[in-house]
Coordinates of C-alpha atoms and ligand atoms in Angstrom, one line a residue:
M1 CA 0.4 -32.7 1.9
K2 CA 1.0 -36.0 3.8
T3 CA 4.7 -35.1 4.4
L4 CA 3.7 -31.8 5.9
R5 CA 1.1 -33.4 8.2
V6 CA 3.9 -35.7 9.5
A7 CA 6.2 -32.7 10.0
F8 CA 3.3 -30.9 11.7
L9 CA 3.1 -33.6 14.5
G10 CA 6.9 -33.7 14.6
L11 CA 7.0 -30.1 15.3
W12 CA 4.8 -30.3 18.4
L13 CA 6.7 -33.2 19.8
T14 CA 10.0 -31.4 19.4
W15 CA 8.7 -28.2 21.0
L16 CA 6.9 -30.0 23.8
S17 CA 10.0 -32.0 24.8
C18 CA 11.7 -28.7 25.4
A19 CA 8.9 -27.3 27.5
T20 CA 9.6 -26.3 31.1
A21 CA 6.2 -24.7 31.6
A22 CA 5.0 -28.3 32.2
T23 CA 2.4 -27.2 34.7
W24 CA 0.8 -25.0 32.1
A25 CA -1.9 -27.0 30.2
P26 CA -3.5 -24.5 27.9
A27 CA -6.8 -25.4 26.4
P28 CA -6.6 -26.2 22.7
L29 CA -7.8 -23.7 20.2
Q30 CA -11.1 -24.2 18.5
S31 CA -9.2 -25.0 15.3
E32 CA -7.4 -27.9 17.2
R33 CA -10.5 -29.1 19.0
S34 CA -12.2 -29.4 15.6
R35 CA -9.3 -31.1 14.0
F36 CA -8.7 -28.0 11.9
Q37 CA -12.2 -28.0 10.5
E38 CA -13.1 -24.7 12.2
T39 CA -11.6 -21.5 13.5
G40 CA -12.6 -19.8 16.7
T41 CA -14.6 -16.6 17.1
Y42 CA -12.9 -13.4 18.3
D43 CA -13.8 -14.3 21.9
E44 CA -11.0 -16.8 21.8
V45 CA -8.4 -14.2 20.9
E46 CA -9.7 -11.9 23.6
R47 CA -9.6 -14.8 26.1
L48 CA -6.1 -16.0 25.2
C49 CA -4.7 -12.5 25.2
V50 CA -5.8 -12.0 28.8
Q51 CA -5.0 -15.5 30.0
W52 CA -1.5 -15.6 28.6
S53 CA -0.6 -12.1 29.8
Q54 CA -1.8 -13.2 33.3
R55 CA 0.0 -16.5 33.2
F56 CA 3.3 -14.9 31.9
P57 CA 3.3 -11.3 33.0
H58 CA 7.0 -11.0 32.3
W59 CA 6.7 -12.4 28.8
V60 CA 3.3 -11.3 27.5
R61 CA 1.3 -8.1 27.4
C62 CA -2.3 -7.9 26.1
Q63 CA -2.9 -4.6 24.6
T64 CA -5.5 -2.7 22.5
L65 CA -4.6 -0.9 19.3
G66 CA -7.9 0.8 19.0
Q67 CA -11.5 0.3 18.1
T68 CA -13.1 -1.0 14.9
A69 CA -15.9 0.8 13.1
E70 CA -18.3 -1.3 15.1
G71 CA -16.6 -0.6 18.4
R72 CA -14.7 -3.9 18.9
A73 CA -11.3 -3.8 20.5
I74 CA -8.4 -4.7 18.2
R75 CA -6.1 -6.7 20.4
A76 CA -2.4 -7.2 20.2
L77 CA -0.1 -9.5 22.1
V78 CA 3.4 -8.2 22.8
V79 CA 5.5 -11.3 23.5
S80 CA 9.1 -11.5 24.4
K81 CA 11.5 -13.4 26.7
S82 CA 14.1 -10.7 26.2
G83 CA 12.9 -8.6 29.1
A84 CA 11.6 -5.9 26.7
L85 CA 7.9 -5.6 26.6
Q86 CA 7.8 -1.9 25.7
A87 CA 8.7 -0.2 22.5
A88 CA 11.1 2.2 24.2
S89 CA 13.0 -0.5 26.0
A90 CA 13.2 -2.6 22.8
R91 CA 14.7 0.4 21.0
R92 CA 17.1 1.2 23.8
Q93 CA 18.3 -2.4 24.0
N94 CA 18.6 -3.0 20.3
I95 CA 16.0 -5.7 20.3
P96 CA 14.4 -6.2 17.0
V97 CA 10.6 -6.0 16.7
M98 CA 8.6 -8.3 14.4
L99 CA 5.1 -7.3 13.7
V100 CA 2.8 -10.1 12.6
I101 CA -0.7 -9.2 11.3
G102 CA -3.4 -11.9 10.8
G103 CA -6.8 -11.4 9.5
T104 CA -6.3 -8.3 7.4
H105 CA -8.6 -10.2 5.1
S106 CA -10.3 -12.0 7.9
G107 CA -11.7 -14.8 5.7
E108 CA -8.0 -15.7 5.1
I109 CA -7.6 -16.7 8.7
D110 CA -4.7 -19.2 8.8
G111 CA -2.4 -16.5 10.2
K112 CA -4.5 -16.1 13.4
D113 CA -4.5 -19.8 14.3
A114 CA -0.9 -20.3 13.2
S115 CA 0.5 -17.3 15.0
L116 CA -1.4 -18.1 18.2
M117 CA -0.2 -21.8 18.1
L118 CA 3.4 -20.8 17.5
T119 CA 3.3 -18.2 20.2
R120 CA 1.9 -20.7 22.7
T121 CA 4.6 -23.2 21.8
L122 CA 7.3 -20.6 22.2
L123 CA 6.0 -19.5 25.5
Q124 CA 6.2 -23.2 26.7
S125 CA 9.6 -23.8 25.3
S126 CA 12.8 -23.1 27.3
A127 CA 15.0 -24.1 24.4
A128 CA 18.2 -22.0 24.2
D129 CA 17.4 -21.0 20.6
N130 CA 13.9 -19.9 21.4
P131 CA 13.7 -16.7 19.2
L132 CA 11.6 -14.9 21.8
R133 CA 14.8 -14.6 23.8
Q134 CA 16.2 -12.1 21.3
M135 CA 13.2 -10.4 19.8
V136 CA 9.9 -8.8 20.5
L137 CA 6.9 -10.4 18.7
V138 CA 4.1 -8.0 18.3
L139 CA 1.1 -10.0 17.2
V140 CA -2.2 -8.7 16.0
P141 CA -4.0 -12.0 15.5
V142 CA -7.0 -10.4 13.8
F143 CA -6.8 -6.9 12.2
N144 CA -10.2 -6.8 10.6
V145 CA -12.1 -7.8 13.7
D146 CA -15.6 -6.7 12.5
G147 CA -15.1 -8.7 9.3
H148 CA -13.9 -11.7 11.3
E149 CA -17.2 -11.8 13.2
R150 CA -19.3 -11.7 10.1
R151 CA -18.8 -15.4 9.7
S152 CA -20.3 -17.5 7.1
R153 CA -19.6 -20.8 5.4
F154 CA -20.2 -19.1 2.1
N155 CA -17.6 -16.3 2.4
R156 CA -14.6 -17.9 0.6
P157 CA -15.8 -20.3 -2.1
N158 CA -12.3 -20.2 -3.5
Q159 CA -10.8 -21.7 -0.3
N160 CA -10.6 -25.1 1.3
G161 CA -11.7 -24.5 4.9
P162 CA -12.2 -23.7 7.7
R163 CA -15.9 -24.4 7.8
E164 CA -16.9 -20.8 8.5
Q165 CA -14.7 -17.7 8.2
G166 CA -15.0 -14.0 8.1
E167 CA -15.2 -11.4 5.4
R168 CA -12.6 -9.7 3.3
T169 CA -13.6 -6.1 4.1
T170 CA -14.3 -4.0 7.2
A171 CA -17.8 -3.1 8.4
Q172 CA -17.4 0.0 6.3
R173 CA -16.6 -2.3 3.3
I174 CA -13.0 -1.0 3.0
N175 CA -10.2 -3.4 2.1
L176 CA -7.7 -2.8 4.8
N177 CA -5.0 -4.4 2.7
R178 CA -5.2 -1.3 0.4
D179 CA -5.5 1.3 3.2
W180 CA -2.0 1.8 4.5
M181 CA -1.4 5.1 2.8
L182 CA -4.8 6.8 2.9
A183 CA -5.7 5.3 6.3
Q184 CA -9.4 6.2 6.0
T185 CA -10.5 3.5 8.4
P186 CA -10.4 3.6 12.2
E187 CA -8.7 0.2 12.1
M188 CA -5.8 1.5 10.0
Q189 CA -5.5 4.7 11.9
A190 CA -5.1 2.6 15.0
M191 CA -2.6 0.4 13.2
L192 CA -0.4 3.3 12.1
A193 CA -0.3 4.7 15.6
W194 CA 0.8 1.2 16.7
V195 CA 3.4 0.9 14.0
N196 CA 4.8 4.4 14.9
Q197 CA 5.1 3.4 18.5
W198 CA 6.7 0.0 17.9
D199 CA 8.7 0.7 14.7
P200 CA 8.8 -2.9 13.6
L201 CA 12.0 -3.9 11.8
L202 CA 10.0 -6.6 9.9
T203 CA 6.3 -6.8 9.2
L204 CA 4.5 -9.9 8.1
D205 CA 1.0 -9.6 6.7
L206 CA -0.6 -13.1 6.6
H207 CA -3.0 -13.9 3.7
V208 CA -4.4 -16.7 1.6
T209 CA -4.3 -16.8 -2.2
D210 CA -7.2 -16.0 -4.5
G211 CA -5.7 -17.0 -7.8
I212 CA -4.0 -19.8 -9.6
R213 CA -4.5 -23.5 -8.8
Y214 CA -1.0 -24.8 -8.3
R215 CA 1.0 -27.0 -5.9
H216 CA 3.1 -24.3 -4.3
D217 CA 2.0 -23.9 -0.8
V218 CA 3.1 -20.3 0.0
S219 CA 4.3 -17.2 -1.7
L220 CA 6.4 -14.5 -0.1
S221 CA 6.4 -11.0 -1.8
M222 CA 8.8 -8.2 -1.0
S223 CA 9.3 -4.9 -2.7
P224 CA 12.8 -3.8 -1.9
M225 CA 13.1 -1.7 -5.1
F226 CA 11.1 1.0 -3.4
S227 CA 14.0 1.7 -1.0
E228 CA 16.6 4.3 -1.9
N229 CA 19.1 2.5 0.3
T230 CA 21.3 -0.1 -1.5
A231 CA 22.3 -1.9 1.7
L232 CA 18.8 -2.2 2.8
R233 CA 17.7 -3.6 -0.5
Q234 CA 20.5 -6.2 -0.4
L235 CA 19.7 -7.2 3.2
S236 CA 16.0 -7.4 2.2
T237 CA 16.8 -9.8 -0.6
Q238 CA 19.1 -11.9 1.6
L239 CA 16.3 -12.3 4.2
H240 CA 13.8 -13.1 1.4
Q241 CA 16.1 -15.8 -0.1
G242 CA 17.0 -17.1 3.3
M243 CA 13.3 -17.6 4.2
L244 CA 12.6 -19.4 0.9
K245 CA 15.6 -21.7 1.5
R246 CA 14.5 -22.5 5.0
L247 CA 10.9 -23.2 3.8
G248 CA 12.3 -25.4 1.0
D249 CA 14.4 -27.3 3.5
M250 CA 11.3 -28.0 5.6
G251 CA 9.5 -29.6 2.6
H252 CA 7.5 -26.6 1.4
L253 CA 7.3 -25.4 -2.2
P254 CA 7.5 -21.6 -1.7
L255 CA 7.4 -19.0 -4.5
D256 CA 9.3 -15.7 -4.2
F257 CA 6.4 -13.7 -5.7
Y258 CA 2.7 -13.8 -6.1
P259 CA 2.2 -15.1 -9.6
V260 CA -0.3 -13.5 -11.9
F261 CA -1.3 -14.8 -15.3
N262 CA -0.6 -12.6 -18.3
D263 CA -3.8 -14.0 -19.7
L264 CA -6.2 -14.9 -16.9
E265 CA -7.7 -17.7 -18.9
D266 CA -4.5 -19.2 -20.3
P267 CA -1.6 -20.2 -18.1
G268 CA 0.4 -20.9 -21.2
A269 CA 0.6 -17.2 -22.0
G270 CA 3.0 -16.8 -19.2
I271 CA 3.2 -15.5 -15.6
M272 CA 4.1 -12.1 -14.4
Q273 CA 5.3 -10.5 -11.2
E274 CA 3.0 -7.6 -10.4
V275 CA 4.4 -4.6 -8.6
E276 CA 2.3 -3.6 -5.6
S277 CA 2.2 0.0 -4.4
P278 CA 2.6 1.5 -0.9
R279 CA -1.1 1.0 -0.1
F280 CA 0.1 -2.6 0.8
S281 CA 1.8 -3.2 4.2
H282 CA 4.9 -4.8 2.7
V283 CA 5.6 -1.8 0.4
Y284 CA 4.6 0.8 3.1
A285 CA 7.3 -0.7 5.4
V286 CA 10.0 0.0 2.8
L287 CA 9.1 3.7 2.7
K288 CA 10.0 3.8 6.4
N289 CA 13.3 2.0 5.8
R290 CA 12.0 -1.2 7.2
L291 CA 11.1 -4.7 5.8
G292 CA 7.7 -6.1 4.9
I293 CA 6.5 -9.4 3.6
L294 CA 3.2 -10.3 2.1
V295 CA 2.6 -14.0 2.9
E296 CA 0.0 -15.9 0.8
D297 CA -0.8 -19.4 1.8
Y298 CA -2.3 -21.5 -0.9
A299 CA -6.1 -21.4 -0.7
W300 CA -6.8 -25.0 -1.8
N301 CA -4.6 -26.7 0.7
D302 CA -6.6 -28.0 3.7
Y303 CA -6.7 -25.8 6.7
A304 CA -4.3 -28.0 8.8
S305 CA -1.6 -27.9 6.1
R306 CA -2.1 -24.2 5.6
I307 CA -1.6 -23.6 9.4
Q308 CA 1.5 -25.7 9.3
T309 CA 2.9 -23.7 6.3
C310 CA 2.1 -20.5 8.1
I311 CA 3.8 -21.6 11.3
D312 CA 6.9 -22.6 9.3
T313 CA 6.9 -19.3 7.5
L314 CA 6.8 -17.4 10.8
K315 CA 9.6 -19.6 12.1
S316 CA 11.7 -18.9 9.0
A317 CA 11.1 -15.2 9.4
M318 CA 12.1 -15.2 13.0
A319 CA 15.3 -17.2 12.2
E320 CA 16.3 -14.9 9.4
L321 CA 15.5 -11.8 11.4
L322 CA 17.8 -13.0 14.1
Q323 CA 20.5 -14.2 11.8
H324 CA 20.7 -10.7 10.2
K325 CA 19.7 -8.9 13.4
Q326 CA 22.8 -6.8 13.8
S327 CA 23.2 -5.7 10.2
L328 CA 19.4 -5.1 9.8
L329 CA 19.3 -2.9 12.9
K330 CA 22.4 -1.0 11.8
V331 CA 21.4 -0.6 8.2
S332 CA 17.8 0.5 8.9
R333 CA 19.0 3.1 11.3
L334 CA 21.7 4.3 8.8
A335 CA 18.9 4.5 6.2
D336 CA 17.0 6.8 8.6
E337 CA 20.1 9.0 8.9
Q338 CA 20.8 9.1 5.2
A339 CA 17.3 10.2 4.5
L340 CA 18.1 13.4 6.4
F341 CA 20.2 14.4 3.3
W342 CA 17.9 13.3 0.5
G343 CA 16.7 16.8 -0.5
G344 CA 17.3 17.2 -4.3
K345 CA 17.8 13.5 -4.9
L346 CA 16.3 11.8 -8.0
V347 CA 13.9 9.1 -6.9
A348 CA 11.5 6.6 -8.5
L349 CA 8.1 6.7 -6.8
D350 CA 6.7 3.8 -8.8
W351 CA 7.7 0.7 -10.5
R352 CA 6.1 -1.4 -13.3
N353 CA 6.6 -4.8 -14.8
V354 CA 7.7 -4.0 -18.3
Y355 CA 5.1 -6.4 -19.6
E356 CA 2.4 -4.0 -18.4
N357 CA 3.7 -1.4 -20.8
G358 CA 3.4 -3.5 -23.9
P359 CA 5.3 -6.4 -25.6
A360 CA 8.3 -7.5 -23.6
H361 CA 10.8 -10.3 -23.5
P362 CA 10.3 -12.8 -20.8
S363 CA 13.0 -12.9 -18.1
G364 CA 13.1 -16.7 -18.3
V365 CA 11.0 -19.7 -18.1
I366 CA 9.3 -20.8 -14.8
A367 CA 8.7 -24.5 -14.0
L368 CA 5.6 -23.9 -12.1
Q369 CA 4.2 -26.9 -10.1
G370 CA 0.7 -26.8 -11.4
Y371 CA -2.1 -29.1 -12.7
R372 CA -3.3 -30.1 -16.0
Y373 CA -5.6 -27.5 -17.4
E374 CA -7.9 -26.9 -20.3
V375 CA -8.6 -23.6 -22.0
H376 CA -12.2 -23.7 -23.2
E377 CA -12.9 -21.5 -26.2
D378 CA -16.6 -21.9 -25.6
A379 CA -16.9 -22.8 -22.0
P380 CA -19.7 -25.1 -20.7
V381 CA -22.8 -23.5 -19.3
V382 CA -21.7 -19.9 -19.6
G383 CA -19.8 -19.8 -22.9
G384 CA -16.8 -17.6 -23.5
R385 CA -13.1 -18.3 -23.0
R386 CA -12.4 -19.9 -19.6
V387 CA -9.8 -22.1 -18.0
S388 CA -10.5 -25.2 -15.9
Y389 CA -8.1 -27.5 -13.9
D390 CA -7.9 -31.2 -13.4
V391 CA -6.5 -31.3 -9.9
T392 CA -6.1 -35.1 -10.1
Q393 CA -3.4 -34.6 -12.7
P394 CA -0.3 -32.8 -11.4
D395 CA 1.7 -31.1 -14.1
V396 CA 4.7 -28.9 -14.4
W397 CA 4.1 -25.8 -16.5
H398 CA 7.1 -24.5 -18.3
V399 CA 5.8 -21.1 -19.2
P400 CA 7.4 -17.7 -19.9
L401 CA 8.1 -15.7 -16.8
Y402 CA 8.0 -11.9 -16.8
K403 CA 9.9 -10.5 -13.8
N404 CA 11.6 -7.5 -15.3
V405 CA 10.6 -4.5 -13.2
R406 CA 11.6 -1.0 -14.1
Q407 CA 11.2 2.5 -12.7
S408 CA 8.1 4.1 -14.0
G409 CA 9.4 7.1 -16.0
D410 CA 6.7 9.7 -15.2
T411 CA 6.9 9.1 -11.5
T412 CA 10.7 9.5 -11.3
I413 CA 11.1 12.9 -9.8
R414 CA 13.7 15.1 -8.2
L415 CA 12.8 15.6 -4.6
P416 CA 12.6 19.3 -3.5
G417 CA 15.7 20.7 -1.9
A418 CA 13.9 21.5 1.4
G419 CA 10.3 20.1 1.4
Y420 CA 6.7 20.9 0.7
I421 CA 4.4 23.7 1.6
V422 CA 0.7 23.1 2.3
P423 CA -1.2 26.4 2.2
V424 CA -3.5 27.0 5.2
A425 CA -6.6 26.4 3.1
W426 CA -5.5 22.8 2.6
A427 CA -3.7 22.3 6.0
S428 CA -6.7 20.7 7.7
R429 CA -7.1 18.2 5.0
V430 CA -3.4 17.2 5.0
L431 CA -2.5 17.5 8.6
P432 CA -4.3 14.4 9.9
H433 CA -2.4 12.3 7.4
L434 CA 1.0 13.7 8.4
Q435 CA 0.1 13.0 12.0
R436 CA -1.1 9.5 11.3
H437 CA 2.1 8.6 9.5
G438 CA 4.2 10.1 12.3
L439 CA 5.8 12.7 10.0
R440 CA 7.6 15.8 11.0
Y441 CA 6.2 19.2 10.0
S442 CA 6.1 22.8 11.2
T443 CA 3.2 25.3 11.2
L444 CA 4.0 28.8 10.0
R445 CA 3.1 31.1 12.9
A446 CA 3.2 34.3 10.8
P447 CA 2.4 35.1 7.2
L448 CA 5.1 35.0 4.5
R449 CA 5.3 37.2 1.5
A450 CA 6.7 36.6 -1.9
L451 CA 8.0 33.1 -1.1
T452 CA 9.7 31.4 -4.0
I453 CA 8.1 28.1 -4.6
E454 CA 7.7 25.5 -7.3
A455 CA 4.0 25.1 -8.3
L456 CA 2.4 22.5 -10.5
R457 CA 0.1 24.0 -13.1
V458 CA -2.2 21.4 -14.7
N459 CA -3.9 21.4 -18.0
D460 CA -7.5 20.2 -18.2
N461 CA -6.6 17.2 -20.3
D462 CA -3.9 16.2 -17.8
V463 CA -6.4 15.4 -15.0
T464 CA -8.0 12.0 -15.4
H465 CA -10.3 10.2 -13.0
E466 CA -10.9 6.5 -12.8
A467 CA -14.5 5.9 -13.8
T468 CA -15.3 3.5 -11.0
P469 CA -14.6 4.4 -7.4
F470 CA -12.0 2.4 -5.5
Q471 CA -12.2 2.1 -1.7
G472 CA -15.0 4.6 -2.0
R473 CA -12.6 7.2 -3.6
Q474 CA -12.3 8.7 -7.0
R475 CA -8.7 7.8 -8.0
T476 CA -7.1 10.7 -9.9
F477 CA -4.1 11.1 -12.1
V478 CA -2.6 14.5 -12.5
K479 CA 0.1 15.7 -14.8
G480 CA 1.5 19.1 -15.4
Q481 CA 4.5 21.3 -15.4
W482 CA 6.3 22.4 -12.2
G483 CA 7.6 26.0 -12.5
A484 CA 9.0 28.6 -10.2
E485 CA 6.5 31.1 -8.9
Q486 CA 6.2 33.5 -6.0
T487 CA 3.4 33.3 -3.5
D488 CA 2.2 34.8 -0.3
L489 CA 1.4 32.4 2.6
R490 CA -1.0 33.0 5.4
A491 CA -0.1 31.9 8.9
G492 CA -1.1 28.3 9.6
A493 CA 0.4 26.9 6.4
L494 CA 2.4 23.7 6.9
Y495 CA 6.0 23.1 6.0
V496 CA 6.9 19.5 5.6
P497 CA 10.7 18.9 5.3
I498 CA 11.8 16.2 3.0
N499 CA 15.0 15.7 5.1
Q500 CA 13.5 13.4 7.7
A501 CA 13.8 9.7 8.4
K502 CA 10.6 9.0 6.6
G503 CA 11.2 11.5 3.8
L504 CA 10.4 9.0 1.2
L505 CA 7.0 8.5 2.7
V506 CA 6.5 12.3 2.7
A507 CA 7.2 12.3 -1.1
H508 CA 4.9 9.4 -1.6
L509 CA 2.0 11.3 0.1
L510 CA 2.6 14.7 -1.3
E511 CA 3.9 14.2 -4.9
P512 CA 0.9 13.9 -7.1
S513 CA 2.4 11.4 -9.4
A514 CA 3.0 8.8 -6.6
P515 CA 0.6 5.9 -6.9
D516 CA -0.8 6.3 -3.4
S517 CA -0.4 10.0 -2.9
L518 CA -3.2 12.0 -1.3
S519 CA -3.7 13.5 -4.8
S520 CA -4.0 10.0 -6.4
W521 CA -6.7 9.2 -3.8
G522 CA -8.7 12.2 -5.0
L523 CA -8.3 14.5 -2.0
F524 CA -7.6 17.6 -4.0
N525 CA -10.0 17.1 -6.8
T526 CA -11.8 20.4 -6.2
A527 CA -8.6 22.1 -7.5
Y528 CA -9.5 21.0 -11.0
E529 CA -13.2 21.6 -11.0
I530 CA -14.9 24.6 -12.7
S531 CA -16.5 26.5 -10.0
D532 CA -17.1 30.0 -11.3
Y533 CA -19.4 31.0 -14.2
V534 CA -19.9 34.1 -16.4
A535 CA -23.3 35.0 -17.8
G536 CA -23.8 33.8 -21.4
H537 CA -24.3 37.3 -22.9
R538 CA -21.0 38.5 -21.3
E539 CA -19.2 35.4 -22.5
L540 CA -20.4 36.1 -26.1
E541 CA -19.3 39.7 -25.8
L542 CA -15.8 38.7 -24.6
A543 CA -15.5 36.0 -27.3
R544 CA -16.4 38.5 -30.0
W545 CA -13.8 41.0 -28.7
M546 CA -11.2 38.3 -28.5
Y547 CA -11.8 37.0 -32.0
A548 CA -11.7 40.5 -33.4
Q549 CA -8.7 41.5 -31.4
D550 CA -10.7 44.4 -29.9
P551 CA -8.6 46.9 -27.9
K552 CA -11.2 46.4 -25.0
I553 CA -9.4 43.1 -24.3
L554 CA -6.1 45.0 -24.1
A555 CA -7.6 47.4 -21.6
L556 CA -9.2 44.5 -19.6
Y557 CA -6.4 41.9 -19.5
G558 CA -3.2 43.6 -20.6
E559 CA -0.6 43.4 -23.3
T560 CA 0.6 39.8 -23.0
L561 CA -2.8 38.2 -23.4
Y562 CA -3.8 40.7 -26.1
Q563 CA -0.8 39.9 -28.3
Q564 CA -1.8 36.2 -28.2
L565 CA -5.2 36.8 -29.8
P566 CA -4.2 36.4 -33.4
Q567 CA -2.5 33.1 -32.7
W568 CA -5.5 31.8 -30.8
R569 CA -7.8 32.9 -33.6
Q570 CA -5.7 31.0 -36.1
I571 CA -5.9 27.8 -33.9
Y572 CA -9.6 28.4 -33.5
D573 CA -10.2 28.7 -37.3
E574 CA -8.1 25.7 -38.0
R575 CA -10.0 23.6 -35.5
L576 CA -13.3 24.7 -37.0
A577 CA -12.2 23.7 -40.4
R578 CA -10.6 20.4 -39.4
E579 CA -12.8 19.1 -36.5
P580 CA -16.5 18.7 -37.3
G581 CA -17.2 17.7 -33.7
F582 CA -15.7 21.0 -32.6
L583 CA -17.7 23.0 -35.1
E584 CA -20.9 21.5 -33.8
D585 CA -20.1 21.7 -30.1
T586 CA -20.8 25.4 -29.4
D587 CA -20.1 25.0 -25.7
A588 CA -16.6 23.8 -26.5
R589 CA -16.2 26.7 -28.9
M590 CA -17.1 29.1 -26.2
D591 CA -14.8 27.3 -23.7
F592 CA -11.9 27.7 -26.2
W593 CA -12.0 31.4 -25.6
M594 CA -13.2 31.6 -22.0
S595 CA -10.6 29.2 -20.7
R596 CA -7.9 31.5 -21.9
L597 CA -9.0 34.4 -19.8
P598 CA -7.5 35.0 -16.3
S599 CA -11.0 35.7 -15.1
F600 CA -11.8 32.1 -15.8
D601 CA -10.5 31.0 -12.4
P602 CA -7.0 31.8 -11.4
Q603 CA -6.8 29.2 -8.7
R604 CA -8.1 26.4 -10.9
N605 CA -5.7 23.7 -12.1
L606 CA -3.1 24.7 -9.5
Y607 CA -2.0 21.7 -7.5
P608 CA -2.5 22.9 -4.0
I609 CA 0.9 21.8 -2.5
Y610 CA 4.1 23.5 -3.4
R611 CA 7.7 22.3 -3.4
V612 CA 10.4 24.5 -1.9
N613 CA 14.1 24.3 -2.2
Q614 CA 14.8 26.4 0.9
S615 CA 13.1 26.1 4.2
P616 CA 10.6 28.9 4.7
L617 CA 11.5 28.9 8.4
T618 CA 14.9 30.5 7.7
G619 CA 16.1 33.3 5.4
H620 CA 12.7 34.9 4.7
R621 CA 11.3 38.0 6.2
R622 CA 8.3 37.4 8.3
L623 CA 5.6 40.1 8.3
Ligands
LIG1 ZN1 -5.7 -11.3 1.4

């Protein structure tokens, strides 16, 4: 890291020589005062936010996104020398907005110090190529403020400094880095409102690694595959490659993905690129036809080197954003317009590394700059199979690389022709999410009768729940068959058109198979619960009539069900003969018959959101 340290000093000399704000002698940050052994408390962010906005009222605004769970203000600095310090004027003048978020995981705090130092330098610099002349930097130095203030020297045992740092989760113990879709925290709800207001073209989320010990100092992850727009995917890849090149030219060793071991205890088994889902900021941005990058500094580099790496990453992002400014602005807006015609389009809502689905061929061999390692079959002290590293022995690992990413088949769906209907019973649950994400919807003012919809009927075995809660929620996976039905709707139902700029986000929230849909986060789980019961003696009576094909069943439930009784009896008898477990489980035997009756619970196992191929706002008679 010696080279980088030299570059670090060089950077400041260069910038300062260009400074015209010579009379401004800002106090050093706590990180600088402590020679990068410490990081400041949140007071420092508050103080700088106010001081800089007072010192440079035409260049800096100090704003508040909202409050944390513990009532702290989440500050943002809006910084630009373009003359635009408001979202509307940036949009009107075609000035790109770059959102930088530090401290999402507030123990990984390089991003705060790096972004503040870079911002201060850019404020001082009158250089003609100062990127602030052509863009708006929207900087949230610390997103997880409550976590930032729960400082301890024991918080990140897998990281080399600063001496004390904050916690990963919020005060409610939610991981903000997984909350972009569900937005269950006050912090994320404030951030989404902020993002809706500013509409950043590029978002950088600044983190520090938790994984492999290697010599690469930063990884940049992007997920352009989630976009349905070819030009945006291409530009995204260009910007990604451009940043990697710039970082390489500055002496860094960047990776273009966050590497994950196929076998956590054996680097030799190969390295995989995992696909993140829209709960992460960098994927979420893509659903809105924008760009997002997950930046991970390498945890075991010392704090000073990590800050320098982060500054260089930010500089690279600014340079690339400005280099592609015109085409990025044009293409992202075109993507918004094209999304107005996506009804009926076939789209992939999730992607998987093929390696995750079973044996796969590697996409190549990576020469990863690592260290010598040892795989212990019977590890010291604790036993078991574990890996250890000798960081005095640099080594290059030539190991199989798995980067083949494919659409996940069961989440490739055809979007509805018009949009989605949320019946009024579920409207209050869904509406806050539509509003938080800034989506367009209409509320039905009058009832509708016999509306043709597509409904998803789900079988019991097709609803699975993750055993352990995640983010305090019961993750749920739902399969079933969509089929045409007719339904009546009460006034107050919501219609969410798919043909809107953020139509892909609509689908990701409302299609149950999408990885971070409201359904996947368990919001509709009562739809699949048994909530009605029949007295035991009545169940026995009905079961006996069904088994015997008694005409009383015909009278009660009609011809169609009655005609199926012989077939059901045959299945039942076969299962009794074949499955000892079934034979002994008398509750399951009763359920076999009861679950086939419409009295069982007609609303059960109906996914509560419908697709529609025509807008219910036109062409239907209102009552
Ligand atoms: Zn992180």
